[in-house]
Amino acid sequence: MNILVTGGAGYIGSHTCVALLAAGHSVIIADNLRNSKRETVAKIMQIAVKEVAFYEIDVTDSRAVDEIFMNYKIDGVIHFAGLKAVGESIEMPLDYYYNNIVSTLVLAKACQKFNVNKFVFSSSATVYGDNTVPFVETMDLLPTTNPYGETKSMSERILTDTAKANPSFSVSILRYFNPVGAHESGLIGEAPNGVPNNLMPYVTQVAKRKLEKLRIFGNDYPTVDGTGVRDYIHVVDLAEGHVAALGNLINGVHTYNLGTGKGTSVLELIKAFDQANNIKIPYEISDRRPGDIASCYADASKAKNELGWEARLNIYDMCRDAWRFEKNHK
Ligand code: NAD
Ligand code: WQD
């Protein structure tokens, strides 16, 4: 199939392009490079030993999007393009609502106009809010405490209503848990600008001595050791989840958790990092981070039963591959 991958030069998008090419699909990337680099497109082609088409466009620009649909017979869209920093979304709510909502509207409209019925959307476990773990797809969504999270709940709603009105539209909403790690080649991975907000890139930068020590945000949560518990998922597993979702699209909207189903605390993660890479991460305990919840992990059974997909890689693989990328990355 010819798949339009918005945000395909980004962290999860680039790994998914590699997985799509390996599965025999053709890939057309649309990315404005706001949070990624053009070199990543070359690296995708280097890993896959295949060509991809690349359009440096903003997917909120409906004319530019329509032009791609006119140039190619698009069979399906995977929509990754979006802004994703929780803290920044509180400072710049209008940018986040505009970018993340308008991009979804423009792409859904283009699908209607050009009769494209396959749509896969990047959502987030953040839409569950502070529900009881494990999070199941049937749970009511709770407020997310930040504009970023709200853009995901709203986009889910927009796609659900669109599919209701258009019975041949097939949408897969994928709720990612905490994507980490990198491709085993070490060529592509997560390279945040500035000081990382997320745990794994922070840990790898401490390991590289770019940062002095990790601050653990609270050790008084009701968890195994008091630190926050998350469902870390290797980005290569996550990428393969998209190929599975695309291959199993059925009419209507279907929502899947993409996680491992296993929670890991912050202290467990830095212990696993030491075991995988033989590097001790210095840390101090600091206050809780506002907006954080104690525990977040998936009930991952629906994706396994309906898509035939489950995560293969464990926390040691994630720590090893994240570190390999950080070491190689200038
Ligand atoms: P990323 O920032 O690495 O990738 C997003 C890509 O989209 C970037 O290359 C950026 O340049 C591009 N982009 C943003 N706005 C655009 C626009 N208007 N037009 C064209 N390109 C645009 O982020 P990621 O981690 O790969 O995340 C991909 C998607 O998955 C996002 O929608 C994100 O919200 C979602 N998600 C990410 C996580 C995570 O922890 N990384 C978790 C859950 C959901
Ligand atoms: C993980 C754990 C922190 C950094 C965020 C978004 C979410 C989704 C994934 C996009 C928590 C602790 C972290 C640090 C720490 N993104 N931590 N010191 O908060 O689960 O999810 O990314 O959809 O929407 O909110 O991920 O990696 O920031 O934190 O102790 O320097 O690590 O408190 O327990 P989070 P994270």
XYZ file of N, CA and C and ligand atoms in Angstrom, residues 7 9-12 31-36 57-59 80-82 84 99 122-124 148 152 176-177 179, ligand 1:
125
model
N 4.527 13.422 10.025
C 5.451 13.351 11.165
C 6.413 12.177 11.042
N 9.396 12.027 9.958
C 10.808 12.259 10.277
C 11.035 12.281 11.788
N 9.963 12.192 12.560
C 10.073 12.258 14.020
C 10.473 10.922 14.628
N 10.438 10.906 15.952
C 10.940 9.738 16.694
C 10.137 8.459 16.372
N 8.858 8.453 16.636
C 8.079 7.218 16.423
C 7.815 7.022 14.929
N 6.320 16.158 6.614
C 6.809 16.639 7.915
C 7.345 18.048 7.708
N 7.055 18.961 8.625
C 7.585 20.326 8.484
C 8.926 20.499 9.191
N 9.455 19.422 9.751
C 10.774 19.398 10.425
C 10.822 20.335 11.639
N 9.665 20.650 12.208
C 9.658 21.521 13.385
C 10.377 20.845 14.564
N 10.258 19.536 14.658
C 10.921 18.837 15.769
C 11.722 17.639 15.251
N 12.291 17.785 14.071
C 13.056 16.663 13.504
C 14.011 17.198 12.456
N 6.267 19.845 4.368
C 5.055 20.684 4.405
C 4.469 20.674 5.808
N 3.634 21.659 6.055
C 2.887 21.701 7.307
C 1.535 21.042 7.027
N 1.177 20.028 7.807
C -0.069 19.323 7.493
C -1.318 20.061 7.987
N 1.079 10.966 12.628
C 1.928 11.185 13.811
C 2.148 12.668 14.078
N 2.049 13.506 13.023
C 2.491 14.894 13.161
C 1.747 15.574 14.298
N 2.514 16.157 15.191
C 1.881 16.846 16.313
C 2.953 17.392 17.227
N 4.179 17.682 21.145
C 3.977 16.658 22.191
C 4.541 16.993 23.576
N -2.248 23.362 16.071
C -1.444 22.379 15.317
C -2.062 20.980 15.387
N -2.135 8.553 16.136
C -1.273 8.507 17.328
C -1.973 9.154 18.497
N -2.531 8.349 19.377
C -3.042 8.926 20.616
C -2.110 8.542 21.755
N -2.551 8.774 22.958
C -1.645 8.629 24.093
C -2.406 8.077 25.293
N -1.974 19.571 25.824
C -1.512 18.486 24.945
C -2.452 17.279 25.040
N -5.363 15.280 22.270
C -5.482 13.857 21.902
C -6.932 13.384 22.109
N -0.516 5.127 22.843
C 0.822 4.682 23.219
C 1.033 4.900 24.705
N 1.769 3.990 25.310
C 2.188 4.202 26.696
C 3.518 4.978 26.655
N 6.891 5.367 25.025
C 7.843 4.868 24.026
C 9.276 5.266 24.381
P 8.239 13.871 17.352
O 8.172 15.298 17.739
O 9.567 13.215 17.321
O 7.546 13.664 15.914
C 6.487 14.455 15.461
C 6.840 14.934 14.072
O 5.763 15.716 13.562
C 8.080 15.815 14.043
O 8.967 15.340 13.050
C 7.558 17.217 13.697
O 8.481 17.954 12.939
C 6.299 16.876 12.924
N 5.240 17.882 12.954
C 4.658 18.469 14.027
N 3.678 19.303 13.627
C 3.618 19.220 12.277
C 2.823 19.831 11.277
N 1.857 20.699 11.595
N 3.043 19.500 9.988
C 3.996 18.624 9.638
N 4.797 18.026 10.528
C 4.610 18.321 11.833
O 7.224 13.074 18.303
P 6.998 11.523 18.498
O 7.459 11.171 19.849
O 7.525 10.781 17.337
O 5.415 11.491 18.515
C 4.655 11.175 17.376
C 3.175 11.236 17.727
O 2.926 10.316 18.780
C 2.708 12.600 18.224
O 1.405 12.839 17.738
C 2.702 12.426 19.727
O 1.764 13.273 20.344
C 2.279 10.969 19.849
N 2.691 10.357 21.115
C 4.010 10.409 21.499
C 4.399 9.839 22.708
C 5.828 9.913 23.180
O 6.057 9.757 24.375
N 6.814 10.121 22.318
C 3.446 9.197 23.508
C 2.123 9.151 23.085
C 1.758 9.737 21.876
